Amino acid sequence: MTTSLENLETRQIDRTKPLLEVDRLVMHYKIKAGEVSAIEDVSFTVHQGEAVGLVGESGCGKTSVALSLLRLLPSNAEYVSGEIRFNGEDLLYLSPDEMRQHRWKDIAMVFQGAMNSWNPVYRVGDQIRETLDTHYRGAMSYDQQREHMERLFSSVGLTPEMLDRYPHEFSGGMRQRAVIAMALACSPELIIADEPTTALDVIVQDQILKELKRIQAELGMSIIYISHDIAVIAEVTDSLGVMYAGKLVEYGPTSTIFARPRHPYAYLLLRSTPSITGPRRELAPLEGEPPNLLSPPTGCRFHPRCPFATDKCVTDEPPLEEIGDGHRVACWHHEQVPELEEALHR
Amino acid sequence: MTTPPIEADDEHARSGQRDPDGASTRELTDGADVRTVPIWRIRLRLLGRSVGMMWGLFRGNQMGMLGLGLIAIFAAMAIAHPVLMATVWEPRIYDPVVGYDAVMTQYTVVEGEPTDPTAEISLTEAQLRMNPMIDVGEVINIPTQPAPPTLTGETPHYLGTDARGRDILSQLLFSTRAAFFLGAVAALTTVFIATAVGAIAAYFGGWIDGGLMRFADLILLMPLLPVLIVLSAVLEMSMLVLGLIIGVLSGFGGVAIVLKSQALSITVKSYIDAARVAGGGHWHVIFRHIIPNVLPLSFLFMMFGVTEAIAIESTLSFFGLLNVDMTWGLMINSAQNNGYLLSGTSYWWLLFPAGLAVTFICFGFFLVGRGMDEVVNPRLRSR
Amino acid sequence: MTATLPPPRTGEPLVEIRDLEMHFPISKGLFRAPTDFVHAVDGISLDIAPGESVGLVGESGCGKSSTGRMLVKLMEPTGGSIMFRDGDYQRDVAKVKGSEIKDFRARVQMIFQDPYESMNPRRTIFDTISEPMAVQGVGSVAEREERVLELLQLVGLTPAASFLFRYPHELSGGQRQRVAVARALVMNPTFVVADEPTSMLDVSIRISIMELMTKLGRDLGVSYLYITHDLAVARYMCDRIAVMYLGKIVEIGPTEEILANPKHPYTRALLSAVPVPDPALKRPPVEIKGGISAAINPPPECRFIQRCPFAAQVCQENPHPPLEQQGDRHFVACYRVDEIDSETEAAS
């Protein structure tokens, strides 16, 4: 696929500089039955140009984290404590108007199933133009907008003529590409991609992930990928966070986590993912169900399903500790996991 | 193709609806082994539980509760009429149709034109109306129809009497029963027909769907009131007949189209396929799977159907086209026949009680419908 | 779970699909005969042996779900035949009519993709699982209750009694899919079509459902047609894999053979696109062009020609290639198998 990115602004990036810092974020949903502790003490940092992945089962809070970053949570959500700093500015203290300025211009989002959010009665190009109008009011002439959109489209592997088409003339994959073009429209520094390829076929999924990875590298953007499928984001992320029941249980460089998962949950998650390469391994199913977050388990939230749980896990909550080289784990037994792993194999 | 139900799952996680340890089942059987408890008893309890849950949701809706309150007031009115007739009200006077009470109003006879028309009466007029021997300054009693509300006396008329000396309150209470009856007949007929038509059209599709829906379009295109007016000329239009006609017309018409679209959203669910793979025939699928899932919406339309039927009835009665004893519409009709319709507020008791009754009962059913809408459509629920 | 050997070829296949066709007309109006047809399934032939699990793999729109629906008689084929043999019971599925249908339904069942939509939200788990018994008039209520309890135990929903009178919304996705498995097995079928039974589940739950299905299939002697878009899942479920593209089977063979030694360019592309849970592994990409389109009145030549990086004149001039044997029970529908083999070897 021929693409031209040279005209889109390429940012000078400093890979050691943090772009987004999530610091001890706690967020609850208030419902009639009580408070759901959806995000509990989650901290991670996204550096400039970095791709971070968040994985976990349904209801583990990964989507809530994404929505928190954009402050798009439903009205019954309540930020209890913590900070979300974007370029040093705490997003939680911004007024709704100031937040709106950041959204899309600095932080854009590609939702799960966003490809179905196109308005069917407008041309795709006109819908992107609307975004440009909102954020660059008067700064771009009609022709400049057109030129910019054509560049965006070619950067995601679509032809410029497709700007004049209606959404129903696009296939699912093309619509999702157009969504990505829309997300890129204001050259954001950060893109949050929540299950960006979940509804797509494998081949299209592969193409889109590769496209995103290339664009991210070329434009110097940061991306947060969110998925329930650890295999999908293995190839596209630099760092990986594993979430369980509202908590970040393991965080570190993707390659480290894949090679040496130290949280039993991350370990089991990896072991339960079928693969087509390598010898056909025995798969270890993750037994049990995720807990009800209205009354989360005491101590380590994973202890009811953990094969290694001890009494300590039931009473004391393990902190997220650094165990070397940016690898952080919240488990009392992380040192023993390799041994226990062997025991499981036998 | 492969969207994991993340939103749905989050929804469950947020609402805490899951029941991992099966406490609900223990509660159903009072802790006994399910095998020892007859299934019908468990089903009964399940039904009770879901009714209780729905009531809990409905109760949280203030508008719905206001509507229910209004309906309760009207129900009390409907019950009150036969009770009052049997106990305190003398039928000859208070019967809503054939009762008569000549309320005497005292007037002072004056010379020439009266200054206060309600309290005084001119000599010429009094002589013409009563007795040529009347003198100025004399106080006379003249039977008045319509009489304004009288709160005291042997036969009080709290809402006055109409142009034929009949008690308005009695008419008002008596008509409530008719309104409920009509509403029930029309709404039940509507829902019965519309649910069946909608489910059948959605499930079978093809020419059955095409035929039924074109028929629905045809009925929608017919102007309802003119059609009913023509029908009332041909048929002996009683409340029952009217209710059935309104029910059939809206049952095959608009409501059928709405319920069909709801049924259509159910026929595409894979549990319909699952039921067919299980060996279920067409009617099994329609009665066990489609209709139970359309029914909540049907009940909703039942509420709106009541509103519509009462409004139509009032219109037809107002034109005097119905063969009925007494209804709210007829009350206004008799006010109009006797020339009081355009008299402004000076004869308010002839118009307002009936008019307000129609308005409030329709409002009540409408509000209950809206409240039920929230129970039926979880999306409308406030968290 | 070890890689099972292909079942012995003695005896007759359980399911024998011959030239199966499903052409959907595109309606032009009430009184005009349709001239355009979507060739959803276009002449596929496939045998499934007793006890065997066959995976039908392909992208959405390739016709795999239509095939499954025809096998369970949710859809009538427009051409070809499906022979179903279960001991003495032998029927052409399309010709099963009237009172015979219930008997057929007891033998062939289906598990659906969406655990949130495959159960009536207003019926209890007991009603859902016992539905086949109820509509076929099998057993008394007490017997059905007993059977449902037995099945709940079997699919690992314990204590079974506590699940009997719950509603689907009170269960998680994984638990619901276990209920779906129980429902499919309640009549002791010999053949189950599973249409993407795990694709809507979290990865972490998929394995347990897959293992459950494999185990029960083996214990109860059930054959599966496993419809999926995910080759990694098919690897763990199926003895053989058939790859479908636009209504045609383009490659079929034993699972490990297909994964290790794919021949058809589409299979190669599909395999290279499957995400691998290992960032260290770099795979040679196989680029194919564009996306899948709808097969509306398709031209006679190879269906894959527009996206095929290896298309040559021979593919233009000849009709869609037939399936030809390329090794032990491995069949490929491509004119250029050998050339592609040598080209890719040279490239790597």
PDB file of N, CA, C and O in Angstrom, chain B residues 250-302:
ATOM      1  N   SER B 250     -57.190  -0.019  15.378  1.00  0.00           N
ATOM      2  CA  SER B 250     -55.796   0.293  15.739  1.00  0.00           C
ATOM      3  C   SER B 250     -54.981  -0.987  15.889  1.00  0.00           C
ATOM      4  O   SER B 250     -53.771  -0.968  15.726  1.00  0.00           O
ATOM      5  N   GLY B 251     -55.660  -2.107  16.150  1.00  0.00           N
ATOM      6  CA  GLY B 251     -54.937  -3.371  16.243  1.00  0.00           C
ATOM      7  C   GLY B 251     -54.353  -3.822  14.918  1.00  0.00           C
ATOM      8  O   GLY B 251     -53.262  -4.356  14.851  1.00  0.00           O
ATOM      9  N   PHE B 252     -55.073  -3.575  13.851  1.00  0.00           N
ATOM     10  CA  PHE B 252     -54.538  -3.939  12.540  1.00  0.00           C
ATOM     11  C   PHE B 252     -53.701  -2.813  11.959  1.00  0.00           C
ATOM     12  O   PHE B 252     -53.010  -2.999  10.979  1.00  0.00           O
ATOM     13  N   GLY B 253     -53.797  -1.641  12.566  1.00  0.00           N
ATOM     14  CA  GLY B 253     -53.128  -0.481  11.982  1.00  0.00           C
ATOM     15  C   GLY B 253     -51.797  -0.164  12.638  1.00  0.00           C
ATOM     16  O   GLY B 253     -50.896  -1.000  12.684  1.00  0.00           O
ATOM     17  N   GLY B 254     -51.711   1.038  13.168  1.00  0.00           N
ATOM     18  CA  GLY B 254     -50.423   1.555  13.660  1.00  0.00           C
ATOM     19  C   GLY B 254     -49.756   0.681  14.701  1.00  0.00           C
ATOM     20  O   GLY B 254     -48.565   0.406  14.630  1.00  0.00           O
ATOM     21  N   VAL B 255     -50.539   0.208  15.689  1.00  0.00           N
ATOM     22  CA  VAL B 255     -49.923  -0.581  16.754  1.00  0.00           C
ATOM     23  C   VAL B 255     -49.325  -1.870  16.199  1.00  0.00           C
ATOM     24  O   VAL B 255     -48.259  -2.318  16.616  1.00  0.00           O
ATOM     25  N   ALA B 256     -50.004  -2.449  15.205  1.00  0.00           N
ATOM     26  CA  ALA B 256     -49.467  -3.670  14.593  1.00  0.00           C
ATOM     27  C   ALA B 256     -48.115  -3.402  13.967  1.00  0.00           C
ATOM     28  O   ALA B 256     -47.194  -4.219  14.060  1.00  0.00           O
ATOM     29  N   ILE B 257     -47.967  -2.243  13.349  1.00  0.00           N
ATOM     30  CA  ILE B 257     -46.690  -1.922  12.691  1.00  0.00           C
ATOM     31  C   ILE B 257     -45.582  -1.780  13.735  1.00  0.00           C
ATOM     32  O   ILE B 257     -44.484  -2.313  13.569  1.00  0.00           O
ATOM     33  N   VAL B 258     -45.908  -1.092  14.840  1.00  0.00           N
ATOM     34  CA  VAL B 258     -44.887  -0.914  15.882  1.00  0.00           C
ATOM     35  C   VAL B 258     -44.504  -2.262  16.491  1.00  0.00           C
ATOM     36  O   VAL B 258     -43.326  -2.587  16.647  1.00  0.00           O
ATOM     37  N   LEU B 259     -45.523  -3.075  16.827  1.00  0.00           N
ATOM     38  CA  LEU B 259     -45.229  -4.361  17.462  1.00  0.00           C
ATOM     39  C   LEU B 259     -44.531  -5.298  16.487  1.00  0.00           C
ATOM     40  O   LEU B 259     -43.727  -6.130  16.890  1.00  0.00           O
ATOM     41  N   LYS B 260     -44.801  -5.141  15.205  1.00  0.00           N
ATOM     42  CA  LYS B 260     -44.105  -5.976  14.234  1.00  0.00           C
ATOM     43  C   LYS B 260     -42.614  -5.646  14.231  1.00  0.00           C
ATOM     44  O   LYS B 260     -41.769  -6.542  14.177  1.00  0.00           O
ATOM     45  N   SER B 261     -42.317  -4.345  14.292  1.00  0.00           N
ATOM     46  CA  SER B 261     -40.892  -3.995  14.266  1.00  0.00           C
ATOM     47  C   SER B 261     -40.200  -4.525  15.517  1.00  0.00           C
ATOM     48  O   SER B 261     -39.057  -4.972  15.467  1.00  0.00           O
ATOM     49  N   GLN B 262     -40.917  -4.511  16.639  1.00  0.00           N
ATOM     50  CA  GLN B 262     -40.340  -5.091  17.858  1.00  0.00           C
ATOM     51  C   GLN B 262     -40.153  -6.603  17.684  1.00  0.00           C
ATOM     52  O   GLN B 262     -39.114  -7.160  18.016  1.00  0.00           O
ATOM     53  N   ALA B 263     -41.173  -7.250  17.129  1.00  0.00           N
ATOM     54  CA  ALA B 263     -41.085  -8.705  16.919  1.00  0.00           C
ATOM     55  C   ALA B 263     -39.954  -9.026  15.955  1.00  0.00           C
ATOM     56  O   ALA B 263     -39.254 -10.022  16.111  1.00  0.00           O
ATOM     57  N   LEU B 264     -39.763  -8.152  14.987  1.00  0.00           N
ATOM     58  CA  LEU B 264     -38.710  -8.376  14.000  1.00  0.00           C
ATOM     59  C   LEU B 264     -37.339  -8.363  14.685  1.00  0.00           C
ATOM     60  O   LEU B 264     -36.462  -9.164  14.349  1.00  0.00           O
ATOM     61  N   SER B 265     -37.184  -7.475  15.656  1.00  0.00           N
ATOM     62  CA  SER B 265     -35.892  -7.424  16.352  1.00  0.00           C
ATOM     63  C   SER B 265     -35.691  -8.684  17.188  1.00  0.00           C
ATOM     64  O   SER B 265     -34.572  -8.997  17.581  1.00  0.00           O
ATOM     65  N   ILE B 266     -36.777  -9.413  17.467  1.00  0.00           N
ATOM     66  CA  ILE B 266     -36.637 -10.663  18.215  1.00  0.00           C
ATOM     67  C   ILE B 266     -36.411 -11.836  17.267  1.00  0.00           C
ATOM     68  O   ILE B 266     -35.626 -12.731  17.563  1.00  0.00           O
ATOM     69  N   THR B 267     -37.054 -11.802  16.104  1.00  0.00           N
ATOM     70  CA  THR B 267     -36.892 -12.950  15.196  1.00  0.00           C
ATOM     71  C   THR B 267     -35.455 -13.096  14.711  1.00  0.00           C
ATOM     72  O   THR B 267     -35.065 -14.177  14.298  1.00  0.00           O
ATOM     73  N   VAL B 268     -34.664 -12.023  14.751  1.00  0.00           N
ATOM     74  CA  VAL B 268     -33.281 -12.150  14.289  1.00  0.00           C
ATOM     75  C   VAL B 268     -32.353 -12.661  15.392  1.00  0.00           C
ATOM     76  O   VAL B 268     -31.204 -12.986  15.138  1.00  0.00           O
ATOM     77  N   LYS B 269     -32.866 -12.754  16.626  1.00  0.00           N
ATOM     78  CA  LYS B 269     -32.028 -13.261  17.711  1.00  0.00           C
ATOM     79  C   LYS B 269     -31.806 -14.755  17.523  1.00  0.00           C
ATOM     80  O   LYS B 269     -32.682 -15.465  17.034  1.00  0.00           O
ATOM     81  N   SER B 270     -30.654 -15.225  17.967  1.00  0.00           N
ATOM     82  CA  SER B 270     -30.376 -16.622  17.661  1.00  0.00           C
ATOM     83  C   SER B 270     -31.181 -17.576  18.541  1.00  0.00           C
ATOM     84  O   SER B 270     -31.231 -18.762  18.241  1.00  0.00           O
ATOM     85  N   TYR B 271     -31.852 -17.098  19.592  1.00  0.00           N
ATOM     86  CA  TYR B 271     -32.659 -18.078  20.348  1.00  0.00           C
ATOM     87  C   TYR B 271     -33.871 -18.543  19.548  1.00  0.00           C
ATOM     88  O   TYR B 271     -34.441 -19.587  19.846  1.00  0.00           O
ATOM     89  N   ILE B 272     -34.255 -17.756  18.543  1.00  0.00           N
ATOM     90  CA  ILE B 272     -35.327 -18.215  17.664  1.00  0.00           C
ATOM     91  C   ILE B 272     -34.812 -19.392  16.829  1.00  0.00           C
ATOM     92  O   ILE B 272     -35.481 -20.428  16.700  1.00  0.00           O
ATOM     93  N   ASP B 273     -33.611 -19.244  16.291  1.00  0.00           N
ATOM     94  CA  ASP B 273     -32.996 -20.363  15.565  1.00  0.00           C
ATOM     95  C   ASP B 273     -32.830 -21.562  16.493  1.00  0.00           C
ATOM     96  O   ASP B 273     -33.099 -22.698  16.103  1.00  0.00           O
ATOM     97  N   ALA B 274     -32.388 -21.282  17.717  1.00  0.00           N
ATOM     98  CA  ALA B 274     -32.176 -22.370  18.669  1.00  0.00           C
ATOM     99  C   ALA B 274     -33.482 -23.116  18.914  1.00  0.00           C
ATOM    100  O   ALA B 274     -33.494 -24.344  18.989  1.00  0.00           O
ATOM    101  N   ALA B 275     -34.585 -22.379  19.019  1.00  0.00           N
ATOM    102  CA  ALA B 275     -35.874 -23.032  19.254  1.00  0.00           C
ATOM    103  C   ALA B 275     -36.261 -23.893  18.063  1.00  0.00           C
ATOM    104  O   ALA B 275     -36.814 -24.975  18.223  1.00  0.00           O
ATOM    105  N   ARG B 276     -35.942 -23.424  16.863  1.00  0.00           N
ATOM    106  CA  ARG B 276     -36.269 -24.221  15.676  1.00  0.00           C
ATOM    107  C   ARG B 276     -35.392 -25.468  15.615  1.00  0.00           C
ATOM    108  O   ARG B 276     -35.869 -26.554  15.286  1.00  0.00           O
ATOM    109  N   VAL B 277     -34.113 -25.300  15.936  1.00  0.00           N
ATOM    110  CA  VAL B 277     -33.227 -26.466  15.938  1.00  0.00           C
ATOM    111  C   VAL B 277     -33.667 -27.452  17.017  1.00  0.00           C
ATOM    112  O   VAL B 277     -33.521 -28.659  16.867  1.00  0.00           O
ATOM    113  N   ALA B 278     -34.231 -26.943  18.105  1.00  0.00           N
ATOM    114  CA  ALA B 278     -34.724 -27.833  19.149  1.00  0.00           C
ATOM    115  C   ALA B 278     -35.911 -28.646  18.666  1.00  0.00           C
ATOM    116  O   ALA B 278     -36.299 -29.619  19.308  1.00  0.00           O
ATOM    117  N   GLY B 279     -36.494 -28.259  17.550  1.00  0.00           N
ATOM    118  CA  GLY B 279     -37.620 -29.001  17.017  1.00  0.00           C
ATOM    119  C   GLY B 279     -38.932 -28.261  17.144  1.00  0.00           C
ATOM    120  O   GLY B 279     -39.980 -28.809  16.855  1.00  0.00           O
ATOM    121  N   GLY B 280     -38.876 -27.021  17.607  1.00  0.00           N
ATOM    122  CA  GLY B 280     -40.098 -26.257  17.805  1.00  0.00           C
ATOM    123  C   GLY B 280     -40.722 -25.853  16.481  1.00  0.00           C
ATOM    124  O   GLY B 280     -40.028 -25.425  15.568  1.00  0.00           O
ATOM    125  N   GLY B 281     -42.034 -26.012  16.379  1.00  0.00           N
ATOM    126  CA  GLY B 281     -42.736 -25.610  15.169  1.00  0.00           C
ATOM    127  C   GLY B 281     -42.971 -24.114  15.163  1.00  0.00           C
ATOM    128  O   GLY B 281     -42.603 -23.404  16.104  1.00  0.00           O
ATOM    129  N   HIS B 282     -43.617 -23.646  14.096  1.00  0.00           N
ATOM    130  CA  HIS B 282     -43.864 -22.214  13.963  1.00  0.00           C
ATOM    131  C   HIS B 282     -44.589 -21.644  15.170  1.00  0.00           C
ATOM    132  O   HIS B 282     -44.230 -20.611  15.710  1.00  0.00           O
ATOM    133  N   TRP B 283     -45.643 -22.346  15.593  1.00  0.00           N
ATOM    134  CA  TRP B 283     -46.483 -21.772  16.655  1.00  0.00           C
ATOM    135  C   TRP B 283     -45.770 -21.821  17.984  1.00  0.00           C
ATOM    136  O   TRP B 283     -45.961 -20.945  18.821  1.00  0.00           O
ATOM    137  N   HIS B 284     -44.962 -22.840  18.172  1.00  0.00           N
ATOM    138  CA  HIS B 284     -44.152 -22.887  19.393  1.00  0.00           C
ATOM    139  C   HIS B 284     -43.256 -21.652  19.461  1.00  0.00           C
ATOM    140  O   HIS B 284     -43.168 -20.976  20.482  1.00  0.00           O
ATOM    141  N   VAL B 285     -42.574 -21.361  18.352  1.00  0.00           N
ATOM    142  CA  VAL B 285     -41.672 -20.210  18.333  1.00  0.00           C
ATOM    143  C   VAL B 285     -42.452 -18.921  18.573  1.00  0.00           C
ATOM    144  O   VAL B 285     -42.054 -18.073  19.369  1.00  0.00           O
ATOM    145  N   ILE B 286     -43.590 -18.798  17.910  1.00  0.00           N
ATOM    146  CA  ILE B 286     -44.345 -17.547  18.032  1.00  0.00           C
ATOM    147  C   ILE B 286     -44.881 -17.367  19.446  1.00  0.00           C
ATOM    148  O   ILE B 286     -44.736 -16.309  20.050  1.00  0.00           O
ATOM    149  N   PHE B 287     -45.473 -18.426  20.018  1.00  0.00           N
ATOM    150  CA  PHE B 287     -46.115 -18.256  21.322  1.00  0.00           C
ATOM    151  C   PHE B 287     -45.148 -18.311  22.492  1.00  0.00           C
ATOM    152  O   PHE B 287     -45.359 -17.666  23.509  1.00  0.00           O
ATOM    153  N   ARG B 288     -44.085 -19.104  22.347  1.00  0.00           N
ATOM    154  CA  ARG B 288     -43.186 -19.248  23.484  1.00  0.00           C
ATOM    155  C   ARG B 288     -42.040 -18.242  23.469  1.00  0.00           C
ATOM    156  O   ARG B 288     -41.461 -17.937  24.504  1.00  0.00           O
ATOM    157  N   HIS B 289     -41.676 -17.786  22.293  1.00  0.00           N
ATOM    158  CA  HIS B 289     -40.481 -16.951  22.228  1.00  0.00           C
ATOM    159  C   HIS B 289     -40.766 -15.528  21.766  1.00  0.00           C
ATOM    160  O   HIS B 289     -40.267 -14.582  22.355  1.00  0.00           O
ATOM    161  N   ILE B 290     -41.548 -15.395  20.705  1.00  0.00           N
ATOM    162  CA  ILE B 290     -41.732 -14.031  20.185  1.00  0.00           C
ATOM    163  C   ILE B 290     -42.725 -13.257  21.040  1.00  0.00           C
ATOM    164  O   ILE B 290     -42.415 -12.185  21.553  1.00  0.00           O
ATOM    165  N   ILE B 291     -43.923 -13.829  21.225  1.00  0.00           N
ATOM    166  CA  ILE B 291     -44.955 -13.065  21.929  1.00  0.00           C
ATOM    167  C   ILE B 291     -44.539 -12.697  23.364  1.00  0.00           C
ATOM    168  O   ILE B 291     -44.696 -11.544  23.754  1.00  0.00           O
ATOM    169  N   PRO B 292     -43.972 -13.617  24.148  1.00  0.00           N
ATOM    170  CA  PRO B 292     -43.577 -13.190  25.505  1.00  0.00           C
ATOM    171  C   PRO B 292     -42.604 -12.015  25.499  1.00  0.00           C
ATOM    172  O   PRO B 292     -42.583 -11.232  26.437  1.00  0.00           O
ATOM    173  N   ASN B 293     -41.819 -11.890  24.446  1.00  0.00           N
ATOM    174  CA  ASN B 293     -40.881 -10.783  24.410  1.00  0.00           C
ATOM    175  C   ASN B 293     -41.471  -9.507  23.820  1.00  0.00           C
ATOM    176  O   ASN B 293     -40.886  -8.442  23.962  1.00  0.00           O
ATOM    177  N   VAL B 294     -42.615  -9.652  23.139  1.00  0.00           N
ATOM    178  CA  VAL B 294     -43.279  -8.454  22.616  1.00  0.00           C
ATOM    179  C   VAL B 294     -44.261  -7.922  23.661  1.00  0.00           C
ATOM    180  O   VAL B 294     -44.568  -6.734  23.700  1.00  0.00           O
ATOM    181  N   LEU B 295     -44.725  -8.823  24.529  1.00  0.00           N
ATOM    182  CA  LEU B 295     -45.797  -8.494  25.461  1.00  0.00           C
ATOM    183  C   LEU B 295     -45.570  -7.230  26.297  1.00  0.00           C
ATOM    184  O   LEU B 295     -46.491  -6.434  26.454  1.00  0.00           O
ATOM    185  N   PRO B 296     -44.378  -7.013  26.839  1.00  0.00           N
ATOM    186  CA  PRO B 296     -44.190  -5.782  27.612  1.00  0.00           C
ATOM    187  C   PRO B 296     -44.526  -4.538  26.804  1.00  0.00           C
ATOM    188  O   PRO B 296     -45.195  -3.625  27.295  1.00  0.00           O
ATOM    189  N   LEU B 297     -44.092  -4.535  25.553  1.00  0.00           N
ATOM    190  CA  LEU B 297     -44.401  -3.382  24.704  1.00  0.00           C
ATOM    191  C   LEU B 297     -45.899  -3.341  24.408  1.00  0.00           C
ATOM    192  O   LEU B 297     -46.499  -2.272  24.325  1.00  0.00           O
ATOM    193  N   SER B 298     -46.510  -4.523  24.273  1.00  0.00           N
ATOM    194  CA  SER B 298     -47.941  -4.575  24.037  1.00  0.00           C
ATOM    195  C   SER B 298     -48.704  -3.916  25.186  1.00  0.00           C
ATOM    196  O   SER B 298     -49.629  -3.145  24.969  1.00  0.00           O
ATOM    197  N   PHE B 299     -48.276  -4.227  26.404  1.00  0.00           N
ATOM    198  CA  PHE B 299     -48.954  -3.640  27.567  1.00  0.00           C
ATOM    199  C   PHE B 299     -48.833  -2.129  27.543  1.00  0.00           C
ATOM    200  O   PHE B 299     -49.770  -1.401  27.879  1.00  0.00           O
ATOM    201  N   LEU B 300     -47.673  -1.678  27.117  1.00  0.00           N
ATOM    202  CA  LEU B 300     -47.454  -0.247  27.005  1.00  0.00           C
ATOM    203  C   LEU B 300     -48.474   0.357  26.051  1.00  0.00           C
ATOM    204  O   LEU B 300     -49.117   1.370  26.355  1.00  0.00           O
ATOM    205  N   PHE B 301     -48.654  -0.306  24.914  1.00  0.00           N
ATOM    206  CA  PHE B 301     -49.594   0.237  23.942  1.00  0.00           C
ATOM    207  C   PHE B 301     -51.024   0.109  24.421  1.00  0.00           C
ATOM    208  O   PHE B 301     -51.892   0.852  23.994  1.00  0.00           O
ATOM    209  N   MET B 302     -51.250  -0.846  25.328  1.00  0.00           N
ATOM    210  CA  MET B 302     -52.566  -0.958  25.915  1.00  0.00           C
ATOM    211  C   MET B 302     -52.915   0.338  26.648  1.00  0.00           C
ATOM    212  O   MET B 302     -54.014   0.843  26.527  1.00  0.00           O
TER     213      MET B 302
END
